[in-house]
Short mmCIF file of C-alpha atoms in Angstrom, two decimals:
data_model
loop_
_atom_site.label_atom_id
_atom_site.label_comp_id
_atom_site.label_asym_id
_atom_site.label_seq_id
_atom_site.Cartn_x
_atom_site.Cartn_y
_atom_site.Cartn_z
CA MET A 1 19.87 38.89 16.84
CA GLU A 2 17.50 38.71 13.87
CA ARG A 3 15.20 35.69 14.22
CA TYR A 4 16.07 34.43 10.73
CA ASP A 5 19.76 35.37 10.88
CA ARG A 6 21.12 31.91 10.04
CA GLN A 7 18.81 31.57 7.05
CA ILE A 8 19.51 35.10 5.78
CA ARG A 9 23.23 34.29 5.85
CA VAL A 10 22.63 31.72 3.11
CA LYS A 11 23.46 33.55 -0.13
CA LYS A 12 20.57 31.97 -2.04
CA ILE A 13 18.15 33.51 0.48
CA GLY A 14 19.58 36.75 1.87
CA PRO A 15 17.43 39.66 3.11
CA CYS A 16 15.54 39.85 -0.20
CA GLY A 17 14.61 36.17 -0.10
CA GLN A 18 13.54 36.39 3.53
CA GLU A 19 11.24 39.29 2.64
CA LYS A 20 9.67 37.18 -0.13
CA ILE A 21 9.07 34.37 2.36
CA ALA A 22 7.30 36.76 4.74
CA GLN A 23 4.94 38.00 1.99
CA VAL A 24 3.71 34.61 0.75
CA HIS A 25 0.34 33.04 1.60
CA VAL A 26 0.67 29.25 1.76
CA LEU A 27 -2.23 26.78 1.86
CA ILE A 28 -1.49 23.39 3.42
CA VAL A 29 -4.02 20.72 2.41
CA GLY A 30 -3.97 17.99 5.04
CA CYS A 31 -2.70 18.30 8.62
CA GLY A 32 -1.65 14.71 9.17
CA ALA A 33 1.84 13.29 8.98
CA LEU A 34 3.23 15.42 6.15
CA GLY A 35 1.11 18.43 7.10
CA SER A 36 2.47 18.45 10.67
CA TYR A 37 6.12 18.51 9.66
CA THR A 38 5.62 20.76 6.63
CA ALA A 39 3.59 23.38 8.49
CA GLU A 40 6.15 23.62 11.29
CA GLN A 41 9.11 23.92 8.90
CA LEU A 42 7.37 26.59 6.84
CA LEU A 43 6.49 28.59 9.93
CA ARG A 44 10.01 28.37 11.33
CA MET A 45 11.55 29.53 8.05
CA GLY A 46 9.42 32.70 8.11
CA ILE A 47 6.02 32.12 6.47
CA LYS A 48 3.71 34.70 8.08
CA LYS A 49 0.39 33.76 6.45
CA MET A 50 -0.67 30.13 6.47
CA THR A 51 -3.99 28.38 5.91
CA LEU A 52 -4.54 24.87 7.31
CA LEU A 53 -7.17 22.59 5.81
CA ASP A 54 -8.31 19.22 7.21
CA PHE A 55 -11.69 17.76 8.21
CA ASP A 56 -10.30 15.07 10.56
CA TYR A 57 -9.75 14.78 14.33
CA VAL A 58 -6.64 13.74 16.28
CA GLU A 59 -6.46 10.05 17.18
CA LEU A 60 -3.97 8.12 19.30
CA SER A 61 -2.64 6.27 16.23
CA ASN A 62 -1.64 9.64 14.71
CA LEU A 63 1.00 10.35 17.35
CA GLN A 64 3.52 7.90 15.84
CA ARG A 65 4.14 10.31 12.93
CA GLN A 66 2.17 13.56 13.41
CA THR A 67 4.38 15.84 15.46
CA LEU A 68 2.13 18.78 16.29
CA PHE A 69 -0.31 16.69 18.36
CA THR A 70 -0.35 15.35 21.92
CA GLU A 71 -2.11 12.61 23.87
CA ALA A 72 -4.43 15.29 25.26
CA ASP A 73 -5.47 16.24 21.72
CA ALA A 74 -6.33 12.62 20.98
CA THR A 75 -8.16 12.08 24.28
CA ASN A 76 -10.23 15.24 23.79
CA ASN A 77 -10.93 14.47 20.12
CA VAL A 78 -9.60 17.86 18.99
CA ALA A 79 -9.83 18.81 15.31
CA LYS A 80 -6.42 18.51 13.65
CA VAL A 81 -6.46 22.05 12.29
CA GLU A 82 -7.25 23.50 15.71
CA ALA A 83 -4.56 21.45 17.47
CA ALA A 84 -2.06 22.37 14.75
CA LYS A 85 -2.91 26.06 14.91
CA LYS A 86 -2.49 26.09 18.69
CA ALA A 87 0.91 24.39 18.49
CA LEU A 88 2.14 26.60 15.64
CA SER A 89 1.02 29.80 17.36
CA LYS A 90 3.34 28.95 20.24
CA ILE A 91 6.25 28.84 17.77
CA ASP A 92 5.46 32.16 16.09
CA SER A 93 2.72 34.26 17.67
CA SER A 94 3.07 36.94 14.99
CA ALA A 95 2.05 34.65 12.12
CA LYS A 96 -1.51 34.67 10.80
CA ILE A 97 -2.75 31.09 10.83
CA PHE A 98 -6.20 30.27 9.48
CA ALA A 99 -7.75 26.89 10.31
CA TYR A 100 -10.57 25.34 8.29
CA LYS A 101 -12.06 22.06 9.48
CA GLU A 102 -13.42 21.02 6.11
CA SER A 103 -12.57 19.25 2.88
CA PHE A 104 -10.83 20.86 -0.07
CA SER A 105 -14.07 20.70 -2.08
CA ASP A 106 -15.76 22.74 0.67
CA TYR A 107 -12.91 25.25 0.72
CA ILE A 108 -12.96 26.02 -3.01
CA LEU A 109 -16.65 26.97 -2.85
CA GLN A 110 -15.91 29.74 -0.37
CA GLU A 111 -15.08 33.30 -1.35
CA GLU A 112 -11.51 33.03 -0.08
CA SER A 113 -8.52 34.76 -1.63
CA CYS A 114 -6.34 32.50 -3.73
CA PRO A 115 -3.07 31.44 -2.01
CA ASP A 116 0.30 31.96 -3.66
CA LEU A 117 1.38 28.35 -3.18
CA ILE A 118 -0.26 25.07 -2.15
CA LEU A 119 1.46 22.25 -0.30
CA ASP A 120 -0.25 18.93 -0.98
CA CYS A 121 -0.01 17.06 2.32
CA SER A 122 -3.11 14.96 1.79
CA ASP A 123 -3.15 11.17 1.68
CA ASN A 124 -5.89 11.07 -0.92
CA TYR A 125 -5.62 11.12 -4.72
CA GLN A 126 -9.16 12.41 -5.15
CA VAL A 127 -8.11 15.53 -3.24
CA ARG A 128 -4.89 15.75 -5.26
CA GLU A 129 -6.92 15.72 -8.45
CA GLU A 130 -8.96 18.65 -7.09
CA ILE A 131 -5.77 20.52 -6.12
CA ASN A 132 -4.37 19.96 -9.61
CA ASN A 133 -7.53 21.39 -11.21
CA TYR A 134 -7.61 24.32 -8.79
CA CYS A 135 -3.99 25.25 -9.48
CA HIS A 136 -4.50 24.86 -13.23
CA TYR A 137 -7.44 27.27 -13.15
CA TYR A 138 -5.79 29.90 -10.93
CA LYS A 139 -2.35 29.43 -12.52
CA ILE A 140 -0.53 28.85 -9.24
CA PRO A 141 2.08 26.21 -8.35
CA PHE A 142 1.84 23.41 -5.82
CA VAL A 143 4.21 20.84 -4.37
CA PHE A 144 2.98 17.25 -4.58
CA ALA A 145 4.19 14.82 -1.92
CA ALA A 146 3.12 11.26 -1.18
CA LEU A 147 4.47 8.48 1.02
CA ALA A 148 3.75 4.87 1.94
CA ALA A 149 5.66 2.17 3.81
CA THR A 150 9.34 3.15 3.37
CA SER A 151 9.27 5.36 0.26
CA GLY A 152 7.83 8.61 -1.02
CA GLN A 153 7.65 10.95 -4.02
CA VAL A 154 7.92 14.73 -4.29
CA MET A 155 7.41 17.04 -7.27
CA ALA A 156 7.05 20.76 -7.88
CA ILE A 157 4.10 21.28 -10.22
CA ASN A 158 3.20 24.23 -12.40
CA PRO A 159 0.17 22.71 -14.17
CA VAL A 160 -0.23 25.39 -16.86
CA ASP A 161 3.27 25.69 -18.31
CA ALA A 162 4.76 22.36 -17.21
CA PRO A 163 3.53 18.80 -16.55
CA CYS A 164 0.46 18.66 -14.30
CA LEU A 165 -0.21 15.87 -11.81
CA GLY A 166 -2.20 13.98 -14.45
CA CYS A 167 0.83 14.10 -16.77
CA ALA A 168 3.07 12.82 -13.98
CA LEU A 169 0.62 10.11 -12.89
CA PRO A 170 -1.22 8.76 -15.95
CA GLN A 171 -2.75 6.13 -13.63
CA LEU A 172 -4.35 8.83 -11.45
CA ASP A 173 -7.86 7.41 -11.90
CA ALA A 174 -6.66 4.01 -10.69
CA LEU A 175 -4.92 5.60 -7.71
CA ILE A 176 -8.16 7.39 -6.78
CA GLN A 177 -9.92 4.01 -6.70
CA LYS A 178 -7.34 2.83 -4.14
CA ASP A 179 -7.76 5.79 -1.78
CA CYS A 180 -9.37 3.53 0.82
CA ASP A 181 -6.37 1.23 1.01
CA LEU A 182 -4.87 1.55 4.49
CA LEU A 183 -1.10 1.83 4.08
CA GLY A 184 1.54 1.87 6.78
CA VAL A 185 4.48 4.25 7.02
CA ILE A 186 7.68 4.27 9.07
CA THR A 187 8.25 7.29 11.28
CA PRO A 188 11.57 8.58 9.80
CA LEU A 189 10.17 8.65 6.25
CA VAL A 190 7.80 11.51 7.06
CA PRO A 191 10.36 14.23 7.93
CA MET A 192 12.49 13.13 4.95
CA ILE A 193 9.69 13.65 2.42
CA SER A 194 8.49 16.78 4.20
CA SER A 195 11.98 18.32 4.07
CA TYR A 196 12.19 17.84 0.30
CA GLN A 197 8.70 19.29 -0.07
CA VAL A 198 9.55 22.36 2.00
CA SER A 199 12.88 22.76 0.19
CA LEU A 200 11.00 22.91 -3.13
CA ALA A 201 8.54 25.39 -1.65
CA LEU A 202 11.45 27.57 -0.48
CA LYS A 203 12.96 27.55 -3.97
CA ILE A 204 9.60 28.37 -5.60
CA ILE A 205 9.21 31.36 -3.28
CA THR A 206 12.73 32.75 -3.45
CA ASN A 207 14.22 31.53 -6.75
CA PRO A 208 11.44 30.23 -9.04
CA LYS A 209 13.69 30.31 -12.12
CA GLU A 210 15.83 27.59 -10.56
CA VAL A 211 12.91 25.20 -10.02
CA ILE A 212 12.86 22.04 -12.15
CA TRP A 213 9.19 21.59 -13.01
CA ASP A 214 9.47 18.36 -14.99
CA GLU A 215 11.13 16.10 -12.44
CA MET A 216 9.75 13.77 -9.79
CA LEU A 217 11.97 12.75 -6.90
CA TYR A 218 11.74 9.25 -5.41
CA ILE A 219 13.17 8.63 -1.91
CA ASP A 220 13.41 5.35 -0.02
CA ALA A 221 14.17 5.66 3.69
CA TRP A 222 15.01 1.96 4.07
CA SER A 223 17.34 1.31 1.13
CA TYR A 224 18.59 4.93 1.06
CA GLN A 225 17.86 5.19 -2.65
CA LEU A 226 17.34 8.58 -4.23
CA GLN A 227 16.17 8.73 -7.85
CA ASN A 228 15.04 11.47 -10.24
CA PHE A 229 12.50 10.81 -12.98
CA LYS A 230 11.83 13.14 -15.89
CA VAL A 231 8.14 13.87 -16.55
CA LYS A 232 6.82 15.07 -19.91
CA LYS A 233 3.74 17.22 -20.43
CA GLN A 234 1.30 14.85 -22.10
CA ALA A 235 -0.35 16.09 -25.30
CA HIS A 236 -3.56 14.20 -24.52
CA CYS A 237 -3.73 14.68 -20.74
CA LYS A 238 -7.41 14.99 -19.84
CA TYR A 239 -6.58 17.42 -17.03
CA CYS A 240 -4.80 19.80 -19.39
CA GLN A 241 -7.59 19.79 -21.97
CA LYS A 242 -11.33 20.38 -22.00
CA THR A 243 -13.57 17.33 -22.12
CA GLU A 244 -16.65 17.38 -24.32
CA LEU A 245 -20.00 15.87 -23.36
CA LYS A 246 -20.26 12.25 -24.37
CA ASN A 247 -23.01 9.70 -24.03
CA ALA A 248 -23.68 8.94 -20.39
CA PRO A 249 -22.46 5.55 -19.19
CA GLN A 250 -25.19 3.01 -18.56
CA ASN A 251 -23.89 1.96 -15.16
CA PHE A 252 -22.32 4.40 -12.73
CA MET A 253 -19.80 3.12 -10.22
CA ILE A 254 -20.69 4.71 -6.89
CA LYS A 255 -18.08 4.40 -4.16
CA LYS A 256 -17.78 5.61 -0.59
CA MET A 257 -14.95 8.07 -0.03
CA CYS A 258 -12.42 7.28 2.66
CA GLY A 259 -12.80 8.81 6.10
CA GLN A 260 -15.98 10.63 5.16
CA ASN A 261 -19.70 9.92 4.97
CA VAL A 262 -19.56 10.85 1.30
CA PHE A 263 -20.15 8.88 -1.90
CA SER A 264 -18.75 9.74 -5.32
CA THR A 265 -19.06 8.79 -8.98
CA GLN A 266 -18.09 10.02 -12.45
CA ILE A 267 -20.61 11.51 -14.89
CA PRO A 268 -20.20 13.30 -18.26
CA ALA A 269 -17.89 16.28 -17.74
CA ALA A 270 -20.06 18.79 -19.61
CA THR A 271 -22.82 18.27 -17.03
CA PHE A 272 -20.98 20.92 -15.03
CA VAL A 273 -21.77 23.53 -17.69
CA LEU A 274 -25.42 22.50 -17.74
CA ILE A 275 -26.00 22.29 -13.99
CA ASP A 276 -27.31 25.87 -13.80
CA HIS A 277 -30.13 25.04 -16.21
CA PHE A 278 -30.91 21.77 -14.41
CA CYS A 279 -31.09 23.37 -10.94
CA GLN A 280 -33.21 26.23 -12.24
CA LYS A 281 -35.69 23.81 -13.80
CA GLN A 282 -35.81 21.67 -10.64
CA GLN A 283 -35.88 24.78 -8.41
CA LEU A 284 -32.81 23.63 -6.50
CA PRO A 285 -30.59 26.11 -4.62
CA LEU A 286 -27.18 26.29 -6.32
CA LYS A 287 -23.81 27.72 -5.33
CA LYS A 288 -21.27 27.65 -8.14
CA ASN A 289 -17.87 28.98 -9.17
CA PRO A 290 -15.58 27.85 -12.02
CA LEU A 291 -14.16 25.02 -9.90
CA ALA A 292 -17.19 23.46 -8.24
CA ALA A 293 -20.98 23.55 -7.99
CA ARG A 294 -22.97 22.61 -4.90
CA PHE A 295 -26.73 22.16 -4.79
CA THR A 296 -29.30 20.77 -2.35
CA TRP A 297 -31.94 18.26 -3.43
CA ASP A 298 -34.46 16.77 -0.95
CA ASP A 299 -32.20 17.74 1.98
CA TYR A 300 -29.24 15.94 0.36
CA GLU A 301 -26.16 17.84 -0.80
CA PHE A 302 -24.36 17.31 -4.10
CA THR A 303 -21.01 18.73 -5.26
CA LEU A 304 -20.09 18.59 -8.94
CA PHE A 305 -16.66 19.35 -10.41
CA PRO A 306 -15.78 20.45 -13.97
CA ASN A 307 -14.31 17.05 -14.83
CA GLY A 308 -17.62 15.35 -13.99
CA ARG A 309 -16.68 14.06 -10.55
CA LEU A 310 -19.83 14.09 -8.39
CA HIS A 311 -19.99 13.85 -4.59
CA PHE A 312 -23.11 12.91 -2.61
CA TYR A 313 -23.62 13.95 1.03
CA GLY A 314 -26.15 12.62 3.55
CA PHE A 315 -26.90 9.25 1.97
CA THR A 316 -26.48 6.01 3.91
CA THR A 317 -26.33 3.60 0.95
CA SER A 318 -25.30 3.85 -2.68
CA LYS A 319 -28.60 2.25 -3.74
CA SER A 320 -30.60 5.26 -2.52
CA ILE A 321 -28.42 7.56 -4.66
CA GLN A 322 -29.24 5.93 -7.99
CA PRO A 323 -32.62 7.65 -8.69
CA TYR A 324 -31.09 11.10 -8.13
CA LEU A 325 -28.11 10.24 -10.29
CA ASP A 326 -30.26 8.97 -13.17
CA ASN A 327 -32.48 12.06 -13.08
CA LEU A 328 -29.50 14.40 -12.96
CA VAL A 329 -27.70 12.89 -15.96
CA LYS A 330 -30.92 12.54 -17.95
CA GLY A 331 -31.85 16.16 -17.21
CA ALA A 332 -28.40 17.40 -18.22
CA LEU A 333 -28.49 15.50 -21.50
CA ILE A 334 -31.92 16.90 -22.33
CA ALA A 335 -30.63 20.40 -21.59
CA HIS A 336 -27.64 19.75 -23.85
CA GLU A 337 -29.82 18.57 -26.74
CA SER A 338 -32.15 21.57 -26.44
#
């Protein structure tokens, strides 16, 4: 019997829909709780090309909610993407599964082909901001999903023609500042949110005209509440519009990013346009595409995004970053004035 017989029997899928599923390249950002369930469901429903992205390793505390991993993975400190790929390959050996043990900002600097759909399974709003910008630039959809404690949210996002993540979450900057907050989650919530996320992905792939792009779904696994919220595309959303260069702030707030030896801050957005000139003048090696720029300076690495978000790699304290930051912003402003 055909492997996908029961799914093909569903009129909304059929043979044509199953063929569409087999042709899609899906990128899953984050291989933790949501990523584990979502990747397995996608594979079982017939996705034949899947890219997994996560920089973390399996820990014993993951096993309460991350289904693709075992005690052996935790004991041996196996990378999540490698453990996930191994488990998924046993489910469908014919699928092409690509595993990248790196951050999303690393991934977008590579010369990789653009996926057809992204599943946001991260637990980090900084990463979600980057996904939103990436999908806006390449004009591809993604499915946002988040969970904490007993509740979660899911939304299909087409950032060009419909509300983007910034429209849906006007407090996105504040949420990014709380990325380090350690939140608990009950085990049954994860498959609930994942199932809604995968269901939206299935509809995007097979019947995109039926997708509601301006609605966020709220689910509570404890009170059994299910609510739908309408989201409007905001006329003044900073993620949907270009930001001009403004005067640099006098004091930059430098913070350490969660789970990584990386610091970040916010500088004038137009610095991104001027970074080529700055690196050329300073004789710094630069790798750049429309979504990110990475350069090396005194053996430290820096990644700059179009919205002015700047990441610092290799530093041990925020104090040691300040001289580089001051010189960078000053140099960019001089380049702008000239």
